[in-house]
Each structure stands twice: as structure tokens, then as C-alpha cells.
């Protein structure tokens, strides 16, 4: 007859009845034991080295992919900027045509902007030359 109070409690985090070890452990560690241990550790090391080599190869491939995608991105950005400039020119021409602006007025605006750009370019060149001469003095 089994009494409930004699049974060990196992469902509430307490351990059940302890059993003895499954057998005696190795009593004498001889040469073959240590050779087996060394082989096991060598195998573990080889697996770890292979894993690290694989990870390094993946990183290298990712870097190559990133570099190629970055070059493609730069090319696409230049293309987009060029197309945006063309679109702005087209929109400006369409706007001038829609507002009945005379071609002479557009030509006059062009000449004024060209003159301003030439003036600014001369100023920038002069500042660059002054800076270069100061650097040569130093």
C-alpha cells in the first residue's frame, strides 16, 4: 500500500528521490583517456576555426557588396541631380511660356545672371589667389 505522504514531491520545484550515481566513474586516467580528451578538444578547436573563417568570408563578401552598392548609389545620385536640373530648366521654360514672357525678357534675365556669375567667379578666384599667396609666405 502506497501512502501519499511517503511519495516525494516533484511538481513544485523540489527534487524527487535521489538515486545513486549510475556507476563508478573512471578511477584511473591513463594515456588513452588524455589522448581522447586532446582529440576532442582539437576537434572543437578545428570546428571553431572553420566557423570563424566562414564568418570572416561572409564579412568580406558583405564589404564587397556594400562597396559595389555604394558606387551604384553615387552614380544614381549624380544621375538624379542631373535630371532634376533638366527638370528645373524645363519647368522654368514652361512657366515663362505660360506667363507669356517675351523671349527678349528671358534673354535679358540670362545676360544679367551670366554677368553676376562672372563677377562672383572673379571674386572667388581673387580670394583663392590671395589665400594661396598667404600659404606660400608661411
Short mmCIF file of N, CA and C in Angstrom, two decimals:
data_model
loop_
_atom_site.label_atom_id
_atom_site.label_comp_id
_atom_site.label_asym_id
_atom_site.label_seq_id
_atom_site.Cartn_x
_atom_site.Cartn_y
_atom_site.Cartn_z
N UNK A 1 0.84 -1.17 0.00
CA UNK A 1 0.00 0.00 0.00
C UNK A 1 0.90 1.24 0.00
N UNK A 2 0.58 2.23 -0.92
CA UNK A 2 1.38 3.45 -1.06
C UNK A 2 0.62 4.58 -0.39
N UNK A 3 1.29 5.29 0.46
CA UNK A 3 0.69 6.45 1.11
C UNK A 3 1.17 7.72 0.39
N UNK A 4 0.29 8.67 0.22
CA UNK A 4 0.63 9.90 -0.49
C UNK A 4 1.69 10.67 0.27
N UNK A 5 1.69 10.62 1.53
CA UNK A 5 2.67 11.37 2.32
C UNK A 5 4.06 10.80 2.17
N UNK A 6 4.20 9.52 1.78
CA UNK A 6 5.51 8.90 1.61
C UNK A 6 6.12 9.23 0.23
N UNK A 7 5.28 9.69 -0.70
CA UNK A 7 5.76 9.98 -2.04
C UNK A 7 6.54 11.29 -2.07
N UNK A 8 7.65 11.36 -2.80
CA UNK A 8 8.38 12.65 -2.88
C UNK A 8 7.61 13.65 -3.75
N UNK A 9 7.75 14.93 -3.43
CA UNK A 9 7.04 15.97 -4.15
C UNK A 9 7.92 16.39 -5.34
N UNK A 10 7.41 16.28 -6.58
CA UNK A 10 8.23 16.58 -7.76
C UNK A 10 7.67 17.69 -8.61
N UNK A 11 6.48 18.12 -8.40
CA UNK A 11 5.86 19.11 -9.29
C UNK A 11 6.03 20.55 -8.80
N UNK A 12 6.61 20.78 -7.67
CA UNK A 12 6.67 22.11 -7.10
C UNK A 12 8.09 22.60 -6.94
N UNK A 13 8.99 22.19 -7.79
CA UNK A 13 10.35 22.68 -7.77
C UNK A 13 11.26 21.91 -6.85
N UNK A 14 10.73 20.95 -6.14
CA UNK A 14 11.59 20.17 -5.27
C UNK A 14 12.04 18.94 -6.03
N UNK A 15 13.20 18.49 -5.74
CA UNK A 15 13.68 17.31 -6.48
C UNK A 15 13.09 16.05 -5.88
N UNK A 16 13.00 15.06 -6.71
CA UNK A 16 12.47 13.78 -6.27
C UNK A 16 13.50 13.03 -5.45
N UNK A 17 13.30 11.80 -5.34
CA UNK A 17 14.23 10.99 -4.57
C UNK A 17 15.55 10.92 -5.31
N UNK A 18 16.61 10.98 -4.56
CA UNK A 18 17.94 10.92 -5.15
C UNK A 18 18.29 9.48 -5.43
N UNK A 19 18.82 9.29 -6.61
CA UNK A 19 19.30 7.94 -6.93
C UNK A 19 20.80 7.97 -6.87
N UNK A 20 21.38 6.87 -6.67
CA UNK A 20 22.83 6.79 -6.65
C UNK A 20 23.38 7.05 -8.04
N UNK A 21 24.68 7.27 -8.13
CA UNK A 21 25.27 7.51 -9.45
C UNK A 21 25.11 6.25 -10.29
N UNK A 22 25.18 6.43 -11.59
CA UNK A 22 24.91 5.32 -12.48
C UNK A 22 26.02 4.29 -12.50
N UNK A 23 27.07 4.57 -11.90
CA UNK A 23 28.17 3.61 -11.87
C UNK A 23 29.42 4.31 -11.41
N UNK A 24 30.42 3.58 -11.16
CA UNK A 24 31.64 4.25 -10.72
C UNK A 24 32.25 5.00 -11.90
N UNK A 25 32.76 6.18 -11.59
CA UNK A 25 33.43 6.95 -12.62
C UNK A 25 34.80 6.36 -12.85
N UNK A 26 35.45 6.88 -13.88
CA UNK A 26 36.77 6.37 -14.23
C UNK A 26 37.70 6.54 -13.04
N UNK A 27 38.30 5.50 -12.65
CA UNK A 27 39.16 5.52 -11.47
C UNK A 27 40.59 5.93 -11.82
N UNK A 28 41.08 5.48 -12.98
CA UNK A 28 42.46 5.75 -13.36
C UNK A 28 42.44 6.46 -14.71
N UNK A 29 43.07 7.62 -14.78
CA UNK A 29 43.17 8.36 -16.02
C UNK A 29 44.49 7.99 -16.68
N UNK A 30 44.41 7.14 -17.68
CA UNK A 30 45.64 6.69 -18.33
C UNK A 30 45.88 7.49 -19.61
N UNK A 31 46.87 7.08 -20.36
CA UNK A 31 47.30 7.78 -21.57
C UNK A 31 46.16 7.87 -22.60
N UNK A 32 45.42 6.80 -22.79
CA UNK A 32 44.35 6.80 -23.79
C UNK A 32 43.24 7.79 -23.42
N UNK A 33 42.99 7.98 -22.15
CA UNK A 33 41.99 8.94 -21.71
C UNK A 33 42.40 10.35 -22.12
N UNK A 34 43.64 10.70 -21.83
CA UNK A 34 44.12 12.04 -22.15
C UNK A 34 44.22 12.26 -23.66
N UNK A 35 44.58 11.24 -24.39
CA UNK A 35 44.63 11.36 -25.85
C UNK A 35 43.21 11.60 -26.38
N UNK A 36 42.25 10.89 -25.85
CA UNK A 36 40.85 11.10 -26.25
C UNK A 36 40.39 12.51 -25.94
N UNK A 37 40.75 13.01 -24.76
CA UNK A 37 40.38 14.37 -24.39
C UNK A 37 41.04 15.38 -25.33
N UNK A 38 42.32 15.16 -25.65
CA UNK A 38 43.02 16.07 -26.56
C UNK A 38 42.38 16.05 -27.95
N UNK A 39 42.04 14.88 -28.43
CA UNK A 39 41.41 14.78 -29.75
C UNK A 39 40.07 15.52 -29.77
N UNK A 40 39.31 15.35 -28.70
CA UNK A 40 38.01 16.02 -28.62
C UNK A 40 38.19 17.54 -28.63
N UNK A 41 39.18 18.01 -27.89
CA UNK A 41 39.42 19.46 -27.85
C UNK A 41 39.99 19.97 -29.17
N UNK A 42 40.82 19.19 -29.82
CA UNK A 42 41.35 19.57 -31.13
C UNK A 42 40.20 19.68 -32.14
N UNK A 43 39.28 18.74 -32.09
CA UNK A 43 38.13 18.78 -32.98
C UNK A 43 37.29 20.02 -32.71
N UNK A 44 37.08 20.33 -31.43
CA UNK A 44 36.32 21.53 -31.07
C UNK A 44 37.01 22.79 -31.61
N UNK A 45 38.34 22.83 -31.48
CA UNK A 45 39.09 23.99 -31.97
C UNK A 45 39.00 24.10 -33.49
N UNK A 46 39.12 22.97 -34.18
CA UNK A 46 39.02 23.00 -35.64
C UNK A 46 37.64 23.49 -36.08
N UNK A 47 36.61 23.02 -35.41
CA UNK A 47 35.26 23.48 -35.75
C UNK A 47 35.11 24.97 -35.51
N UNK A 48 35.69 25.46 -34.43
CA UNK A 48 35.61 26.89 -34.12
C UNK A 48 36.38 27.71 -35.15
N UNK A 49 37.55 27.24 -35.57
CA UNK A 49 38.34 27.94 -36.59
C UNK A 49 37.58 27.98 -37.91
N UNK A 50 36.97 26.85 -38.29
CA UNK A 50 36.18 26.82 -39.52
C UNK A 50 35.01 27.80 -39.44
N UNK A 51 34.37 27.85 -38.29
CA UNK A 51 33.25 28.76 -38.10
C UNK A 51 33.71 30.21 -38.24
N UNK A 52 34.85 30.52 -37.64
CA UNK A 52 35.37 31.89 -37.70
C UNK A 52 35.80 32.24 -39.13
N UNK A 53 36.40 31.29 -39.84
CA UNK A 53 36.78 31.53 -41.23
C UNK A 53 35.56 31.80 -42.10
N UNK A 54 34.51 31.04 -41.84
CA UNK A 54 33.27 31.23 -42.60
C UNK A 54 32.69 32.62 -42.32
N UNK A 55 32.70 33.03 -41.06
CA UNK A 55 32.19 34.35 -40.71
C UNK A 55 33.05 35.44 -41.35
N UNK A 56 34.36 35.26 -41.36
CA UNK A 56 35.25 36.25 -41.98
C UNK A 56 34.98 36.35 -43.48
N UNK A 57 34.75 35.23 -44.12
CA UNK A 57 34.44 35.23 -45.55
C UNK A 57 33.11 35.95 -45.81
N UNK A 58 32.12 35.72 -44.96
CA UNK A 58 30.84 36.40 -45.11
C UNK A 58 31.00 37.91 -44.95
N UNK A 59 31.82 38.31 -43.99
CA UNK A 59 32.06 39.75 -43.78
C UNK A 59 32.76 40.34 -45.00
N UNK A 60 33.73 39.63 -45.56
CA UNK A 60 34.45 40.11 -46.74
C UNK A 60 33.48 40.27 -47.92
N UNK A 61 32.62 39.28 -48.11
CA UNK A 61 31.64 39.36 -49.20
C UNK A 61 30.66 40.51 -48.98
N UNK A 62 30.25 40.69 -47.72
CA UNK A 62 29.35 41.80 -47.41
C UNK A 62 30.01 43.14 -47.71
N UNK A 63 31.30 43.25 -47.38
CA UNK A 63 32.03 44.50 -47.65
C UNK A 63 32.12 44.76 -49.15
N UNK A 64 32.38 43.72 -49.94
CA UNK A 64 32.44 43.88 -51.39
C UNK A 64 31.08 44.32 -51.93
N UNK A 65 30.03 43.69 -51.45
CA UNK A 65 28.68 44.05 -51.88
C UNK A 65 28.37 45.49 -51.50
N UNK A 66 28.74 45.88 -50.29
CA UNK A 66 28.49 47.24 -49.84
C UNK A 66 29.23 48.24 -50.72
N UNK A 67 30.49 47.95 -51.05
CA UNK A 67 31.27 48.86 -51.88
C UNK A 67 30.64 49.01 -53.27
N UNK A 68 30.21 47.91 -53.86
CA UNK A 68 29.60 47.99 -55.18
C UNK A 68 28.27 48.74 -55.11
N UNK A 69 27.49 48.50 -54.07
CA UNK A 69 26.21 49.20 -53.93
C UNK A 69 26.43 50.69 -53.67
N UNK A 70 27.50 51.03 -52.95
CA UNK A 70 27.78 52.43 -52.69
C UNK A 70 28.18 53.15 -53.98
N UNK A 71 28.97 52.48 -54.83
CA UNK A 71 29.32 53.07 -56.13
C UNK A 71 28.06 53.28 -56.97
N UNK A 72 27.20 52.28 -56.98
CA UNK A 72 25.95 52.40 -57.74
C UNK A 72 25.10 53.54 -57.20
N UNK A 73 25.05 53.67 -55.88
CA UNK A 73 24.29 54.75 -55.25
C UNK A 73 24.84 56.10 -55.69
N UNK A 74 26.18 56.27 -55.67
CA UNK A 74 26.77 57.54 -56.08
C UNK A 74 26.43 57.86 -57.54
N UNK A 75 26.49 56.85 -58.40
CA UNK A 75 26.14 57.04 -59.80
C UNK A 75 24.69 57.47 -59.95
N UNK A 76 23.81 56.79 -59.23
CA UNK A 76 22.38 57.13 -59.30
C UNK A 76 22.09 58.52 -58.76
N UNK A 77 22.82 58.93 -57.71
CA UNK A 77 22.62 60.27 -57.15
C UNK A 77 23.02 61.32 -58.18
N UNK A 78 24.14 61.08 -58.86
CA UNK A 78 24.57 62.04 -59.90
C UNK A 78 23.54 62.11 -61.02
N UNK A 79 23.01 60.97 -61.42
CA UNK A 79 22.01 60.94 -62.47
C UNK A 79 20.75 61.68 -62.04
N UNK A 80 20.32 61.46 -60.82
CA UNK A 80 19.11 62.12 -60.31
C UNK A 80 19.33 63.63 -60.27
N UNK A 81 20.49 64.07 -59.81
CA UNK A 81 20.75 65.52 -59.74
C UNK A 81 20.76 66.14 -61.14
N UNK A 82 21.34 65.43 -62.08
CA UNK A 82 21.35 65.92 -63.46
C UNK A 82 19.92 66.03 -63.99
N UNK A 83 19.13 65.00 -63.75
CA UNK A 83 17.74 65.01 -64.22
C UNK A 83 16.91 66.07 -63.50
N UNK A 84 17.21 66.31 -62.23
CA UNK A 84 16.50 67.37 -61.50
C UNK A 84 16.81 68.73 -62.10
N UNK A 85 18.09 68.93 -62.48
CA UNK A 85 18.46 70.19 -63.13
C UNK A 85 17.74 70.37 -64.45
N UNK A 86 17.69 69.29 -65.24
CA UNK A 86 16.97 69.35 -66.51
C UNK A 86 15.49 69.65 -66.28
N UNK A 87 14.92 69.02 -65.28
CA UNK A 87 13.51 69.24 -64.97
C UNK A 87 13.27 70.69 -64.54
N UNK A 88 14.18 71.23 -63.73
CA UNK A 88 14.03 72.62 -63.31
C UNK A 88 14.09 73.56 -64.51
N UNK A 89 15.01 73.29 -65.43
CA UNK A 89 15.09 74.11 -66.64
C UNK A 89 13.79 74.01 -67.45
N UNK A 90 13.30 72.80 -67.59
CA UNK A 90 12.06 72.59 -68.34
C UNK A 90 10.88 73.30 -67.67
N UNK A 91 10.80 73.17 -66.35
CA UNK A 91 9.71 73.83 -65.62
C UNK A 91 9.80 75.36 -65.74
N UNK A 92 11.01 75.88 -65.71
CA UNK A 92 11.20 77.33 -65.84
C UNK A 92 10.76 77.78 -67.23
N UNK A 93 11.16 77.02 -68.25
CA UNK A 93 10.77 77.38 -69.62
C UNK A 93 9.25 77.29 -69.77
N UNK A 94 8.65 76.25 -69.22
CA UNK A 94 7.19 76.10 -69.31
C UNK A 94 6.50 77.24 -68.59
N UNK A 95 7.02 77.63 -67.42
CA UNK A 95 6.42 78.72 -66.66
C UNK A 95 6.51 80.03 -67.44
N UNK A 96 7.67 80.27 -68.03
CA UNK A 96 7.84 81.51 -68.80
C UNK A 96 6.91 81.52 -70.01
N UNK A 97 6.73 80.38 -70.63
CA UNK A 97 5.84 80.30 -71.79
C UNK A 97 4.39 80.49 -71.37
N UNK A 98 4.03 79.93 -70.22
CA UNK A 98 2.66 80.04 -69.73
C UNK A 98 2.31 81.47 -69.32
N UNK A 99 3.30 82.21 -68.82
CA UNK A 99 3.03 83.58 -68.37
C UNK A 99 3.26 84.60 -69.48
N UNK A 100 3.42 84.11 -70.70
CA UNK A 100 3.60 84.98 -71.87
C UNK A 100 4.80 85.91 -71.72
N UNK A 101 5.87 85.40 -71.21
CA UNK A 101 7.10 86.18 -71.11
C UNK A 101 7.74 86.24 -72.48
N UNK A 102 8.18 87.41 -72.85
CA UNK A 102 8.79 87.62 -74.16
C UNK A 102 10.19 87.01 -74.19
N UNK A 103 10.60 86.46 -75.32
CA UNK A 103 11.94 85.87 -75.43
C UNK A 103 13.04 86.88 -75.11
N UNK A 104 12.83 88.16 -75.45
CA UNK A 104 13.84 89.18 -75.16
C UNK A 104 14.03 89.34 -73.64
N UNK A 105 12.92 89.22 -72.91
CA UNK A 105 13.00 89.34 -71.45
C UNK A 105 13.78 88.16 -70.85
N UNK A 106 13.55 86.97 -71.39
CA UNK A 106 14.30 85.80 -70.93
C UNK A 106 15.78 85.97 -71.25
N UNK A 107 16.08 86.49 -72.44
CA UNK A 107 17.47 86.73 -72.84
C UNK A 107 18.11 87.75 -71.91
N UNK A 108 17.35 88.80 -71.57
CA UNK A 108 17.88 89.83 -70.66
C UNK A 108 18.17 89.22 -69.27
N UNK A 109 17.26 88.39 -68.77
CA UNK A 109 17.49 87.74 -67.46
C UNK A 109 18.72 86.84 -67.53
N UNK A 110 18.88 86.15 -68.64
CA UNK A 110 20.05 85.28 -68.82
C UNK A 110 21.34 86.11 -68.78
N UNK A 111 21.37 87.21 -69.47
CA UNK A 111 22.56 88.04 -69.50
C UNK A 111 22.89 88.60 -68.11
N UNK A 112 21.85 89.01 -67.36
CA UNK A 112 22.09 89.53 -66.01
C UNK A 112 22.67 88.44 -65.11
N UNK A 113 22.09 87.23 -65.18
CA UNK A 113 22.60 86.13 -64.34
C UNK A 113 24.02 85.75 -64.75
N UNK A 114 24.30 85.78 -66.03
CA UNK A 114 25.64 85.45 -66.51
C UNK A 114 26.64 86.47 -65.99
N UNK A 115 26.27 87.74 -66.01
CA UNK A 115 27.16 88.78 -65.51
C UNK A 115 27.40 88.62 -64.01
N UNK A 116 26.35 88.31 -63.25
CA UNK A 116 26.51 88.09 -61.81
C UNK A 116 27.43 86.89 -61.55
N UNK A 117 27.24 85.83 -62.30
CA UNK A 117 28.09 84.64 -62.13
C UNK A 117 29.54 84.94 -62.45
N UNK A 118 29.77 85.72 -63.53
CA UNK A 118 31.15 86.07 -63.89
C UNK A 118 31.79 86.92 -62.80
N UNK A 119 31.03 87.84 -62.22
CA UNK A 119 31.55 88.68 -61.14
C UNK A 119 31.90 87.83 -59.92
N UNK A 120 31.00 86.95 -59.54
CA UNK A 120 31.25 86.09 -58.39
C UNK A 120 32.44 85.17 -58.64
N UNK A 121 32.56 84.64 -59.85
CA UNK A 121 33.68 83.77 -60.19
C UNK A 121 35.00 84.52 -60.05
N UNK A 122 35.04 85.80 -60.51
CA UNK A 122 36.25 86.60 -60.41
C UNK A 122 36.60 86.85 -58.94
N UNK A 123 35.59 87.14 -58.12
CA UNK A 123 35.84 87.37 -56.69
C UNK A 123 36.40 86.11 -56.02
N UNK A 124 35.82 84.97 -56.33
CA UNK A 124 36.28 83.71 -55.74
C UNK A 124 37.71 83.40 -56.19
N UNK A 125 37.99 83.63 -57.46
CA UNK A 125 39.36 83.41 -57.96
C UNK A 125 40.35 84.32 -57.24
N UNK A 126 39.97 85.57 -57.03
CA UNK A 126 40.86 86.51 -56.35
C UNK A 126 41.11 86.06 -54.90
N UNK A 127 40.07 85.62 -54.21
CA UNK A 127 40.22 85.15 -52.83
C UNK A 127 41.12 83.91 -52.81
N UNK A 128 40.95 83.01 -53.76
CA UNK A 128 41.78 81.81 -53.83
C UNK A 128 43.25 82.18 -54.04
N UNK A 129 43.50 83.13 -54.94
CA UNK A 129 44.89 83.53 -55.19
C UNK A 129 45.51 84.19 -53.97
N UNK A 130 44.73 85.01 -53.25
CA UNK A 130 45.24 85.63 -52.02
C UNK A 130 45.56 84.57 -50.97
N UNK A 131 44.69 83.61 -50.82
CA UNK A 131 44.92 82.54 -49.85
C UNK A 131 46.17 81.74 -50.21
N UNK A 132 46.32 81.45 -51.50
CA UNK A 132 47.48 80.69 -51.95
C UNK A 132 48.77 81.47 -51.70
N UNK A 133 48.76 82.76 -51.93
CA UNK A 133 49.96 83.56 -51.68
C UNK A 133 50.28 83.63 -50.19
N UNK A 134 49.25 83.73 -49.34
CA UNK A 134 49.48 83.71 -47.90
C UNK A 134 50.07 82.38 -47.45
N UNK A 135 49.59 81.29 -48.01
CA UNK A 135 50.11 79.96 -47.65
C UNK A 135 51.57 79.80 -48.09
N UNK A 136 51.91 80.38 -49.26
CA UNK A 136 53.28 80.29 -49.73
C UNK A 136 54.22 81.11 -48.86
N UNK A 137 53.71 82.24 -48.31
CA UNK A 137 54.52 83.07 -47.41
C UNK A 137 54.84 82.33 -46.12
N UNK A 138 53.90 81.53 -45.68
CA UNK A 138 54.09 80.79 -44.42
C UNK A 138 54.99 79.62 -44.71
#
